[in-house]
Amino acid sequence: MTESVTTTTDGSIESEQTTVDERTSAESEEQTKPEWREYSFAGEPVLSVEDLNVWYGDDHALKDISIEIPEQSVTALIGPSGCGKSTFLRCLNRMNDRIKEARVEGTVEFNGQDIYADAANLVELRKRVGMVFQHPNPFPKSIRENVAYGPRKHGDLNRGLVARLLGQDEKEAEDELVEQCLRDAALWEEVSDRLEDNALGLSGGQQQRLCIARCLAVDPEVILMDEPASALDPIATAKIEDLIESLAEEYTVVIVTHNMQQAARISDQTAVFLTGGELVEYGDTDQVFENPQSQRVEDYITGKFG
Amino acid sequence: MSDSYRTQLVDTKGTSYEQFAIGVTVASFVAFVLAAGTLFGWVPVAGEISGVPGATYFGVGVLGLGVATGALGAFSRWGEAQTTPSRSAGLVVGVVHASIWTVAVGLFLRYTIGIGSVSWLLAVAVGVGVGYFALALPEDLGATAPTAVFVAFLGLLFVTGLISPSWAWQPNGTNATIPGTLVIPLLTMGGVLMTGWASASAYEGFGTRGRQNGAFVLISLVVLLTLSVLVFLLAFVFERGIMVVLENLTLSAGTVTVLLATALFALLRTATVRPTVANGTDRVAAFVNLTVASLLALATLGFVLVIGTNLSISAASITVEPTAVVGAVPGLIAGGVVFGLTRESGEWRPESGRGRSIRRAFRAALLVAGGIGVLELVAGLELAVAGIGAVSVLLGGVVVAALLVAAVRPTDERTESDQVIPPVSWLGRVAVTAFLLACLRVFATGFPVGLDQAGIVASGTIDWPFITNPSQGLGIQPGVMPAMFGTIWIVIGAVTFAVPLAVGSAVFLTEYAEDSIFTRAVDIATNGLWSTPSIVFGLFGLAFIVPRFGNTPSILAAQLVLGFMLLPLVLITSREAMKSVPDEYRDASAALGVSKWQTIRSVVVPASMPGVITGVILGVGRIAGETAPLLLVLNGPAFPNSGPKVLSSFLVRIGADPPFIHVSNPALMERASALPYQLYAVITAGVGAEQSFGWGTALVLLGVVLGFFLLSIATRRYFRRKLHQ
């Protein structure tokens, strides 16, 4: 990220974002970059990653990843199994912290703030960078409680016995929020009459859209999706894909997928990871699929490998 | 012929061979049940039935089953039956037959014929021969023939009277005497296990499917035996204790009717009673439910008739008085149950203005009734017998009228705007609320509602001396009230003490501590603690807790000691339950930015609640019946005159010293009695007349444990429903 960008555009930077770490990356500027890294896009990168390395014990899972992700678009991460694309995704909201033997080096900046800084606020980070997992994982609670879970726990919605006794119950606000999130996740029509039913009674595709709604409820800027449709049937997958495309109008979506057709259909830009944890190509989706720069990527895309 | 046909893909049951085989299986099953009944003393074997000794019936039956099993094998081999036997019955069958034959022949030669030690050599030779026979011949002969001969031989022994009920076996070198009344049913059960297995195998034509079916029958019979042992144990205690427990019981028919009707309602609401729409074990359960529901309905009708005809029933020192008076406490229980069960269906949201006014009127009436009750309680006066009675009667009347209207009017004719008539479920709920309010008012103020013959009164509708009185001395009315409350308080205290500690430790060990030598050591220590003998806990309590809490054995000491005993089990089960909560939930919660503690509180602990309660259920069963530690740390009079007054002796004093509010409870610091403790005292007193008192105490103890079980199971059900519905 260059100085000029930070100073000229500030439209996307929230006022509450005090700088965590204003590290300028002068050294990395001087490194020789492959040709495709010239990829440029209009506007501000919401996430910018510099020289990210991840080890699981002795296993070097990600090697020198540098990438910038533009806002309000869909970025697909594709690649064969075990190439580190899910690891990379989990670095973006520090979910790798939950794995004991994982070690992360490098810089990940979210709106210009280093999320790996010591003073980084994990709660705030994960509220702004939400995540949807491969297997739908709604809580064994009602649909309403699932959606309202995040805001309730963050104290944004005051519910419960004490609130009711004090007359501060925010049921209306919650109703509104739940409806809005379920509408945004294209699930409202299907569940509006059974919000109090247990979420485990929904079908797989509905559960996954509920997980997306649950993620939307904490009002994130970025949504990370780890193969969100791989456990679903084609119809549910189509619904999730439509949903992702509409979400990109408001949110930044980063999606890991195994399915190259899916990446081609829904993403604006595509990053290709190949075995060994390297980022081999990154650019406009059309360009990556039609005219890849790297021979390895071309082999992978045309199915000669992986 | 077994070799000359190919297995049909679609098996049409009903060849005569299959019918014969299933007949033998069913007969074996019946014989097994009868033999088990003999063992428990329900079927006579020693006596004579129409001039023929009972043992002869067994002999003929067993002989017939043996011959039939042999016939099954022979038909399969040489007849027209279409079977698919394997080449051999298999090693297990061979070894089992060899051992059975060795033991049987050896015992027969040694003790019945009486030819010295050489009999065992002969027996081993015969056993090996039979084993080889079972292995070498095709399955249909190998599996049936040794069984058939053995069982037929057993039958002959019984018929000829070589083994008769008066016969007894005294093995050399022991003092034991095993009477024929025990040997005959045991041998019969063993024999019919074999014929049942062989015929079930024959039913499916031997081979893989045959073995599968044989194993199924064998296991079913063993399960039946296990269950019947448990049922027998309970029935044994029940039979001996029930008359003592029910001695001089007096009931009012009104209370009984209300309780029975509530039980019926609860059963119909929560269980399925339609066997035709259920499958598998659900169908069996539905049959049982249907039977229970029918019995309840009949009993309810019976008591209504008692009220109607005004005849009091009294049998075996139990009296039912034909009054329609309902006790406040039973009424509260019944009303509470119905209220809880109708919680979800009792909503009515009328859209028209008139509907809303009707609803408002109902609510106002209920409020007025409640208000009058509160006023009476505060003023200590019986203000408005007419008032509250009238309100209840009015509500009841309106409800009945509306029920009639609703019943007459078909539902599909109602339009959206025509919602003036409330739905039946809502009206029922209003009636139940009114009833509950009336009961509550009677309970709180003590003033009855209604007339002398039909109404709600504070007490006297159930007079149950054994449960509600202390023991009044030798030979007079026995009672268990103090001991029962002792047990209840001890269990409540132990659970309150142990569960939060155990759940807290489980949270730490599972969620915070990393899997290490430390956690493994804690696991091993917990398991060890759970298997520690209870007397050791008792000794610890006596030496450590008692000196520190008033230097006298007390309820509190017993609560703590039993709490220590409960702790490890609840910890183990809570840990297992928390480990089985999927990590996906924790990930999902963390990805929303929710802190670990919040995640534990709102996801992990609720999801593991059913497991925690399972631990409590198992643990309470153990500690409620614990006697040894109570001898040391409770050690009160076995038959106290009054129960522990725990509820009424809480002292709250506000003072100037920190912590400013001082709570004490002298009753907890006193010695007391408990059911197992009292039972021990009754039995060791050694007075013959008191033995029935002991059985009664045991039955009440079973009842108390069962009550705790039901409470826990209901709680677990509540949490499971919350998680899965």
Short mmCIF file of C-alpha atoms in Angstrom, two decimals, chain B residues 154-581:
data_model
loop_
_atom_site.label_atom_id
_atom_site.label_comp_id
_atom_site.label_asym_id
_atom_site.label_seq_id
_atom_site.Cartn_x
_atom_site.Cartn_y
_atom_site.Cartn_z
CA LEU B 154 -34.10 -83.27 29.92
CA GLY B 155 -37.79 -83.71 29.27
CA LEU B 156 -37.55 -87.44 29.97
CA LEU B 157 -35.77 -86.73 33.26
CA PHE B 158 -38.65 -84.50 34.35
CA VAL B 159 -41.41 -86.87 33.13
CA THR B 160 -39.95 -89.96 34.75
CA GLY B 161 -39.47 -88.08 37.99
CA LEU B 162 -35.71 -88.66 38.10
CA ILE B 163 -35.56 -84.94 38.71
CA SER B 164 -38.64 -83.95 40.67
CA PRO B 165 -39.46 -80.95 42.87
CA SER B 166 -38.75 -82.97 45.98
CA TRP B 167 -35.42 -84.13 44.61
CA ALA B 168 -32.37 -82.15 45.70
CA TRP B 169 -28.80 -82.05 44.58
CA GLN B 170 -26.08 -81.78 47.16
CA PRO B 171 -22.76 -81.35 45.41
CA ASN B 172 -19.90 -83.01 47.28
CA GLY B 173 -17.74 -80.85 49.46
CA THR B 174 -20.25 -78.05 49.87
CA ASN B 175 -23.13 -77.38 52.20
CA ALA B 176 -25.30 -76.17 49.36
CA THR B 177 -28.57 -77.88 48.62
CA ILE B 178 -30.09 -77.13 45.26
CA PRO B 179 -33.75 -78.18 45.31
CA GLY B 180 -35.61 -79.60 42.35
CA THR B 181 -37.95 -76.60 42.40
CA LEU B 182 -34.94 -74.55 41.33
CA VAL B 183 -33.26 -77.11 39.05
CA ILE B 184 -36.33 -77.80 36.91
CA PRO B 185 -37.01 -74.20 35.85
CA LEU B 186 -33.30 -73.46 35.36
CA LEU B 187 -32.76 -76.51 33.16
CA THR B 188 -35.96 -75.75 31.29
CA MET B 189 -34.81 -72.20 30.62
CA GLY B 190 -31.45 -73.44 29.36
CA GLY B 191 -33.05 -76.07 27.17
CA VAL B 192 -35.64 -73.80 25.60
CA LEU B 193 -32.96 -71.18 24.93
CA MET B 194 -31.37 -73.85 22.72
CA THR B 195 -34.60 -74.97 21.02
CA GLY B 196 -35.62 -71.35 20.50
CA TRP B 197 -32.28 -70.61 18.89
CA ALA B 198 -32.34 -73.73 16.70
CA SER B 199 -35.94 -73.28 15.55
CA ALA B 200 -35.43 -69.58 14.83
CA SER B 201 -32.45 -70.55 12.74
CA ALA B 202 -34.54 -73.16 10.94
CA TYR B 203 -37.30 -70.61 10.28
CA GLU B 204 -34.96 -68.62 8.04
CA GLY B 205 -33.68 -71.83 6.45
CA PHE B 206 -30.36 -71.93 8.33
CA GLY B 207 -27.37 -70.33 6.60
CA THR B 208 -26.48 -66.67 7.17
CA ARG B 209 -30.04 -65.49 7.59
CA GLY B 210 -30.82 -68.39 9.87
CA ARG B 211 -27.92 -67.63 12.16
CA GLN B 212 -28.93 -63.98 12.22
CA ASN B 213 -32.45 -64.90 13.29
CA GLY B 214 -31.19 -67.44 15.85
CA ALA B 215 -28.90 -64.86 17.43
CA PHE B 216 -31.80 -62.40 17.55
CA VAL B 217 -34.04 -64.82 19.44
CA LEU B 218 -31.25 -65.79 21.82
CA ILE B 219 -30.50 -62.16 22.65
CA SER B 220 -34.20 -61.31 23.03
CA LEU B 221 -34.65 -64.12 25.53
CA VAL B 222 -31.61 -63.02 27.52
CA VAL B 223 -32.89 -59.43 27.57
CA LEU B 224 -36.23 -60.74 28.73
CA LEU B 225 -34.49 -62.58 31.56
CA THR B 226 -32.58 -59.46 32.62
CA LEU B 227 -35.70 -57.33 32.57
CA SER B 228 -37.70 -59.91 34.45
CA VAL B 229 -35.07 -59.99 37.19
CA LEU B 230 -35.44 -56.22 37.59
CA VAL B 231 -39.23 -56.34 37.47
CA PHE B 232 -39.20 -59.20 39.95
CA LEU B 233 -37.04 -57.22 42.35
CA LEU B 234 -39.34 -54.23 42.24
CA ALA B 235 -42.45 -56.38 42.44
CA PHE B 236 -41.02 -58.24 45.42
CA VAL B 237 -40.53 -55.02 47.39
CA PHE B 238 -43.82 -53.60 46.16
CA GLU B 239 -45.80 -56.69 47.14
CA ARG B 240 -44.43 -56.70 50.68
CA GLY B 241 -44.47 -52.98 51.28
CA ILE B 242 -47.60 -51.70 49.62
CA MET B 243 -50.11 -52.75 52.29
CA VAL B 244 -48.07 -51.12 55.04
CA VAL B 245 -47.65 -47.95 53.05
CA LEU B 246 -51.36 -47.73 52.25
CA GLU B 247 -52.53 -48.60 55.77
CA ASN B 248 -55.43 -46.38 56.86
CA LEU B 249 -55.25 -44.28 53.72
CA THR B 250 -58.32 -42.10 53.30
CA LEU B 251 -59.03 -40.22 50.11
CA SER B 252 -61.74 -37.95 48.86
CA ALA B 253 -63.07 -39.06 45.50
CA GLY B 254 -62.93 -35.48 44.18
CA THR B 255 -59.18 -35.17 44.68
CA VAL B 256 -58.53 -38.59 43.19
CA THR B 257 -60.66 -37.79 40.17
CA VAL B 258 -58.84 -34.51 39.55
CA LEU B 259 -55.43 -36.18 39.86
CA LEU B 260 -56.38 -39.11 37.62
CA ALA B 261 -57.90 -36.82 35.01
CA THR B 262 -54.73 -34.74 35.03
CA ALA B 263 -52.58 -37.82 34.58
CA LEU B 264 -54.81 -38.91 31.69
CA PHE B 265 -54.59 -35.46 30.10
CA ALA B 266 -50.82 -35.37 30.50
CA LEU B 267 -50.50 -38.81 28.94
CA LEU B 268 -52.70 -37.91 25.99
CA ARG B 269 -50.81 -34.66 25.46
CA THR B 270 -47.29 -36.02 25.64
CA ALA B 271 -47.44 -39.61 24.39
CA THR B 272 -48.81 -41.31 21.33
CA VAL B 273 -51.72 -43.62 22.03
CA ARG B 274 -52.47 -44.76 18.47
CA PRO B 275 -50.69 -48.04 17.74
CA THR B 276 -51.93 -48.01 14.14
CA VAL B 277 -49.86 -44.99 13.18
CA ALA B 278 -46.65 -46.00 14.97
CA ASN B 279 -43.90 -48.38 13.94
CA GLY B 280 -41.46 -50.69 15.65
CA THR B 281 -40.86 -50.09 19.33
CA ASP B 282 -43.03 -46.97 19.08
CA ARG B 283 -45.94 -49.26 18.35
CA VAL B 284 -45.28 -51.25 21.52
CA ALA B 285 -45.01 -48.01 23.47
CA ALA B 286 -48.26 -46.81 21.91
CA PHE B 287 -49.99 -50.02 22.98
CA VAL B 288 -48.73 -49.59 26.52
CA ASN B 289 -49.80 -45.93 26.51
CA LEU B 290 -53.22 -46.87 25.17
CA THR B 291 -53.66 -49.45 27.92
CA VAL B 292 -52.59 -47.02 30.63
CA ALA B 293 -54.83 -44.30 29.19
CA SER B 294 -57.82 -46.67 29.09
CA LEU B 295 -57.21 -47.76 32.67
CA LEU B 296 -56.88 -44.12 33.78
CA ALA B 297 -60.07 -43.20 31.97
CA LEU B 298 -61.91 -46.13 33.53
CA ALA B 299 -60.63 -45.27 36.99
CA THR B 300 -61.61 -41.62 36.54
CA LEU B 301 -65.10 -42.66 35.48
CA GLY B 302 -65.24 -45.02 38.44
CA PHE B 303 -64.49 -42.24 40.91
CA VAL B 304 -67.00 -39.95 39.22
CA LEU B 305 -69.54 -42.75 39.74
CA VAL B 306 -68.49 -42.98 43.39
CA ILE B 307 -69.27 -39.29 43.77
CA GLY B 308 -72.52 -39.68 41.85
CA THR B 309 -73.81 -42.64 43.84
CA ASN B 310 -72.54 -41.28 47.15
CA LEU B 311 -71.24 -44.66 48.30
CA SER B 312 -67.95 -44.80 50.11
CA ILE B 313 -65.55 -47.54 49.16
CA SER B 314 -63.32 -49.16 51.67
CA ALA B 315 -61.10 -52.11 51.05
CA ALA B 316 -58.01 -53.38 52.86
CA SER B 317 -57.86 -50.40 55.21
CA ILE B 318 -58.12 -47.90 52.33
CA THR B 319 -61.18 -45.66 52.28
CA VAL B 320 -62.49 -43.50 49.48
CA GLU B 321 -65.05 -40.94 50.61
CA PRO B 322 -67.67 -39.98 48.06
CA THR B 323 -67.17 -36.22 48.33
CA ALA B 324 -66.31 -33.96 45.44
CA VAL B 325 -63.90 -31.98 47.61
CA VAL B 326 -60.51 -31.20 46.10
CA GLY B 327 -57.47 -30.47 48.23
CA ALA B 328 -55.64 -27.23 47.55
CA VAL B 329 -52.22 -28.83 47.13
CA PRO B 330 -53.32 -31.65 44.79
CA GLY B 331 -55.37 -29.03 42.96
CA LEU B 332 -52.32 -26.81 42.56
CA ILE B 333 -50.28 -29.73 41.26
CA ALA B 334 -52.98 -30.83 38.81
CA GLY B 335 -53.72 -27.29 37.67
CA GLY B 336 -50.01 -26.53 37.29
CA VAL B 337 -49.47 -29.61 35.14
CA VAL B 338 -52.40 -28.79 32.87
CA PHE B 339 -51.35 -25.14 32.71
CA GLY B 340 -47.82 -26.12 31.72
CA LEU B 341 -48.98 -28.57 29.09
CA THR B 342 -51.33 -26.11 27.42
CA ARG B 343 -48.79 -23.31 27.40
CA GLU B 344 -48.26 -23.43 23.66
CA SER B 345 -51.78 -24.01 22.41
CA GLY B 346 -53.64 -21.55 24.60
CA GLU B 347 -53.19 -18.41 22.52
CA TRP B 348 -56.13 -16.43 21.18
CA ARG B 349 -55.65 -13.20 19.27
CA PRO B 350 -59.06 -11.99 18.20
CA GLU B 351 -59.08 -9.48 15.37
CA SER B 352 -62.48 -7.95 15.96
CA GLY B 353 -63.15 -5.37 18.65
CA ARG B 354 -65.83 -7.51 20.27
CA GLY B 355 -63.47 -10.43 20.50
CA ARG B 356 -60.91 -8.25 22.19
CA SER B 357 -63.46 -6.96 24.70
CA ILE B 358 -64.45 -10.50 25.55
CA ARG B 359 -60.83 -11.39 26.09
CA ARG B 360 -60.37 -8.30 28.24
CA ALA B 361 -63.43 -9.20 30.32
CA PHE B 362 -62.04 -12.65 31.02
CA ARG B 363 -58.70 -11.24 32.04
CA ALA B 364 -60.33 -8.65 34.28
CA ALA B 365 -62.35 -11.37 36.02
CA LEU B 366 -59.19 -13.36 36.68
CA LEU B 367 -57.44 -10.26 37.99
CA VAL B 368 -60.34 -9.49 40.33
CA ALA B 369 -60.28 -13.04 41.65
CA GLY B 370 -56.54 -12.85 42.25
CA GLY B 371 -56.87 -9.42 43.84
CA ILE B 372 -59.51 -10.56 46.30
CA GLY B 373 -57.29 -13.46 47.28
CA VAL B 374 -54.34 -11.16 47.94
CA LEU B 375 -56.53 -8.80 49.94
CA GLU B 376 -57.77 -11.67 52.11
CA LEU B 377 -54.23 -12.88 52.66
CA VAL B 378 -53.02 -9.44 53.71
CA ALA B 379 -56.02 -8.70 55.93
CA GLY B 380 -56.13 -12.23 57.33
CA LEU B 381 -59.89 -12.24 56.87
CA GLU B 382 -62.25 -14.31 54.86
CA LEU B 383 -63.62 -11.42 52.90
CA ALA B 384 -65.55 -12.78 50.04
CA VAL B 385 -66.49 -16.37 50.01
CA ALA B 386 -69.22 -15.35 47.70
CA GLY B 387 -66.89 -13.12 45.71
CA ILE B 388 -64.18 -15.51 44.78
CA GLY B 389 -66.53 -18.47 44.66
CA ALA B 390 -68.88 -16.58 42.39
CA VAL B 391 -66.08 -15.49 40.09
CA SER B 392 -64.87 -19.06 39.74
CA VAL B 393 -68.36 -20.42 39.23
CA LEU B 394 -69.14 -17.64 36.77
CA LEU B 395 -65.98 -18.35 34.80
CA GLY B 396 -66.73 -22.04 34.85
CA GLY B 397 -70.27 -21.42 33.69
CA VAL B 398 -69.21 -19.13 30.89
CA VAL B 399 -66.61 -21.64 29.82
CA VAL B 400 -69.10 -24.48 29.71
CA ALA B 401 -71.60 -22.35 27.80
CA ALA B 402 -68.97 -21.26 25.32
CA LEU B 403 -67.73 -24.83 24.95
CA LEU B 404 -71.23 -25.82 24.01
CA VAL B 405 -71.53 -22.99 21.51
CA ALA B 406 -68.15 -23.79 20.02
CA ALA B 407 -69.02 -27.44 19.78
CA VAL B 408 -72.31 -26.73 18.02
CA ARG B 409 -70.77 -24.32 15.54
CA PRO B 410 -68.66 -25.95 12.85
CA THR B 411 -65.23 -24.36 12.64
CA ASP B 412 -65.15 -24.01 8.88
CA GLU B 413 -68.20 -21.74 8.94
CA ARG B 414 -66.35 -19.16 10.98
CA THR B 415 -64.98 -16.25 9.07
CA GLU B 416 -62.09 -13.99 9.94
CA SER B 417 -64.32 -11.30 11.40
CA ASP B 418 -66.43 -13.79 13.25
CA GLN B 419 -63.93 -14.43 15.99
CA VAL B 420 -66.12 -13.46 18.89
CA ILE B 421 -66.34 -16.98 20.21
CA PRO B 422 -63.03 -17.86 21.80
CA PRO B 423 -61.40 -21.14 20.80
CA VAL B 424 -61.95 -24.07 23.15
CA SER B 425 -58.27 -24.34 24.04
CA TRP B 426 -58.16 -20.74 25.21
CA LEU B 427 -61.35 -21.13 27.26
CA GLY B 428 -59.93 -24.25 28.83
CA ARG B 429 -56.87 -22.28 29.76
CA VAL B 430 -58.97 -19.57 31.37
CA ALA B 431 -60.81 -22.22 33.36
CA VAL B 432 -57.54 -23.78 34.49
CA THR B 433 -56.20 -20.38 35.51
CA ALA B 434 -59.33 -19.72 37.54
CA PHE B 435 -59.00 -23.10 39.18
CA LEU B 436 -55.34 -22.48 39.96
CA LEU B 437 -56.14 -19.08 41.45
CA ALA B 438 -58.81 -20.61 43.65
CA CYS B 439 -56.43 -23.37 44.80
CA LEU B 440 -53.72 -20.83 45.49
CA ARG B 441 -56.09 -18.72 47.52
CA VAL B 442 -57.21 -21.72 49.58
CA PHE B 443 -53.63 -22.79 50.07
CA ALA B 444 -52.50 -19.33 51.16
CA THR B 445 -55.44 -18.31 53.35
CA GLY B 446 -56.82 -21.65 54.44
CA PHE B 447 -60.41 -20.60 53.74
CA PRO B 448 -62.31 -23.09 51.59
CA VAL B 449 -63.99 -22.22 48.32
CA GLY B 450 -67.34 -23.64 47.32
CA LEU B 451 -69.82 -25.85 49.15
CA ASP B 452 -69.23 -28.56 51.70
CA GLN B 453 -69.87 -31.33 49.22
CA ALA B 454 -68.10 -29.87 46.20
CA GLY B 455 -65.30 -27.35 46.48
CA ILE B 456 -61.71 -26.72 47.32
CA VAL B 457 -60.47 -27.12 50.87
CA ALA B 458 -57.11 -26.59 52.50
CA SER B 459 -56.51 -30.07 53.85
CA GLY B 460 -58.05 -33.37 54.79
CA THR B 461 -58.76 -34.74 51.33
CA ILE B 462 -55.81 -37.12 51.53
CA ASP B 463 -55.09 -38.74 54.85
CA TRP B 464 -52.05 -40.95 54.41
CA PRO B 465 -50.72 -41.85 57.86
CA PHE B 466 -47.66 -43.81 56.76
CA ILE B 467 -46.32 -40.93 54.69
CA THR B 468 -47.48 -37.94 56.73
CA ASN B 469 -46.83 -39.11 60.29
CA PRO B 470 -43.78 -39.95 62.34
CA SER B 471 -43.63 -43.45 63.73
CA GLN B 472 -45.69 -43.58 66.90
CA GLY B 473 -44.06 -46.54 68.53
CA LEU B 474 -43.97 -50.29 68.29
CA GLY B 475 -47.16 -51.88 67.09
CA ILE B 476 -49.05 -48.62 66.59
CA GLN B 477 -49.36 -46.77 63.28
CA PRO B 478 -45.91 -46.76 61.61
CA GLY B 479 -44.81 -43.65 59.72
CA VAL B 480 -41.84 -42.43 57.75
CA MET B 481 -42.44 -38.69 57.43
CA PRO B 482 -39.31 -37.48 59.34
CA ALA B 483 -37.01 -39.94 57.59
CA MET B 484 -38.51 -39.17 54.20
CA PHE B 485 -37.97 -35.46 54.60
CA GLY B 486 -34.49 -36.19 55.94
CA THR B 487 -33.64 -38.04 52.73
CA ILE B 488 -35.22 -35.40 50.51
CA TRP B 489 -33.32 -32.56 52.21
CA ILE B 490 -30.05 -34.43 52.12
CA VAL B 491 -30.39 -35.16 48.41
CA ILE B 492 -31.41 -31.59 47.60
CA GLY B 493 -28.45 -30.25 49.59
CA ALA B 494 -25.99 -32.67 48.01
CA VAL B 495 -27.16 -31.84 44.48
CA THR B 496 -27.08 -28.07 45.13
CA PHE B 497 -23.59 -28.41 46.50
CA ALA B 498 -22.14 -30.79 43.93
CA VAL B 499 -23.63 -29.78 40.58
CA PRO B 500 -22.29 -26.20 40.30
CA LEU B 501 -18.84 -27.33 41.49
CA ALA B 502 -18.75 -30.25 39.10
CA VAL B 503 -19.98 -28.26 36.11
CA GLY B 504 -17.49 -25.51 36.88
CA SER B 505 -14.61 -27.96 37.06
CA ALA B 506 -15.76 -29.63 33.87
CA VAL B 507 -15.80 -26.25 32.10
CA PHE B 508 -12.28 -25.52 33.25
CA LEU B 509 -10.91 -28.95 32.36
CA THR B 510 -12.60 -29.12 28.98
CA GLU B 511 -12.54 -25.55 27.73
CA TYR B 512 -9.55 -23.90 29.38
CA ALA B 513 -7.01 -26.51 30.46
CA GLU B 514 -5.03 -28.03 27.63
CA ASP B 515 -4.96 -31.77 27.30
CA SER B 516 -1.96 -32.64 29.40
CA ILE B 517 -0.67 -34.84 32.18
CA PHE B 518 -2.59 -32.61 34.57
CA THR B 519 -5.99 -33.17 32.99
CA ARG B 520 -5.34 -36.88 32.59
CA ALA B 521 -4.35 -37.13 36.23
CA VAL B 522 -7.55 -35.32 37.21
CA ASP B 523 -9.55 -37.74 35.09
CA ILE B 524 -7.99 -40.75 36.72
CA ALA B 525 -8.43 -39.25 40.17
CA THR B 526 -12.10 -38.51 39.48
CA ASN B 527 -12.76 -42.03 38.31
CA GLY B 528 -11.02 -43.34 41.41
CA LEU B 529 -13.02 -41.06 43.64
CA TRP B 530 -16.26 -42.34 42.11
CA SER B 531 -15.32 -45.91 42.97
CA THR B 532 -14.23 -45.07 46.51
CA PRO B 533 -16.32 -47.00 49.07
CA SER B 534 -18.93 -44.81 50.69
CA ILE B 535 -17.90 -45.70 54.23
CA VAL B 536 -14.57 -43.99 53.51
CA PHE B 537 -16.42 -40.83 52.60
CA GLY B 538 -18.42 -41.24 55.80
CA LEU B 539 -15.29 -41.60 57.88
CA PHE B 540 -13.81 -38.51 56.26
CA GLY B 541 -16.99 -36.61 57.04
CA LEU B 542 -16.93 -37.75 60.65
CA ALA B 543 -13.30 -36.80 61.15
CA PHE B 544 -13.14 -33.64 59.07
CA ILE B 545 -16.56 -32.09 58.51
CA VAL B 546 -18.36 -32.89 61.75
CA PRO B 547 -15.79 -31.19 64.05
CA ARG B 548 -15.90 -28.08 61.91
CA PHE B 549 -19.69 -27.74 61.77
CA GLY B 550 -20.97 -27.75 65.33
CA ASN B 551 -19.13 -30.88 66.39
CA THR B 552 -22.25 -32.96 66.02
CA PRO B 553 -23.51 -35.14 63.20
CA SER B 554 -25.98 -33.08 61.23
CA ILE B 555 -28.00 -32.80 58.05
CA LEU B 556 -25.45 -30.34 56.74
CA ALA B 557 -22.61 -32.80 57.26
CA ALA B 558 -24.60 -35.51 55.49
CA GLN B 559 -25.36 -33.14 52.62
CA LEU B 560 -21.69 -32.29 52.22
CA VAL B 561 -20.48 -35.89 52.44
CA LEU B 562 -23.05 -37.13 49.93
CA GLY B 563 -22.24 -34.07 47.80
CA PHE B 564 -18.59 -35.17 47.76
CA MET B 565 -19.75 -38.59 46.61
CA LEU B 566 -21.88 -37.09 43.87
CA LEU B 567 -19.17 -34.72 42.68
CA PRO B 568 -16.98 -37.13 40.67
CA LEU B 569 -19.83 -38.69 38.70
CA VAL B 570 -21.36 -35.37 37.71
CA LEU B 571 -17.88 -34.14 36.79
CA ILE B 572 -17.21 -37.18 34.60
CA THR B 573 -20.52 -37.01 32.76
CA SER B 574 -20.38 -33.21 32.38
CA ARG B 575 -16.90 -33.47 30.90
CA GLU B 576 -17.98 -36.12 28.44
CA ALA B 577 -21.00 -34.03 27.49
CA MET B 578 -18.87 -30.92 26.94
CA LYS B 579 -16.30 -32.84 24.93
CA SER B 580 -19.07 -34.03 22.63
CA VAL B 581 -20.28 -30.50 21.88
#
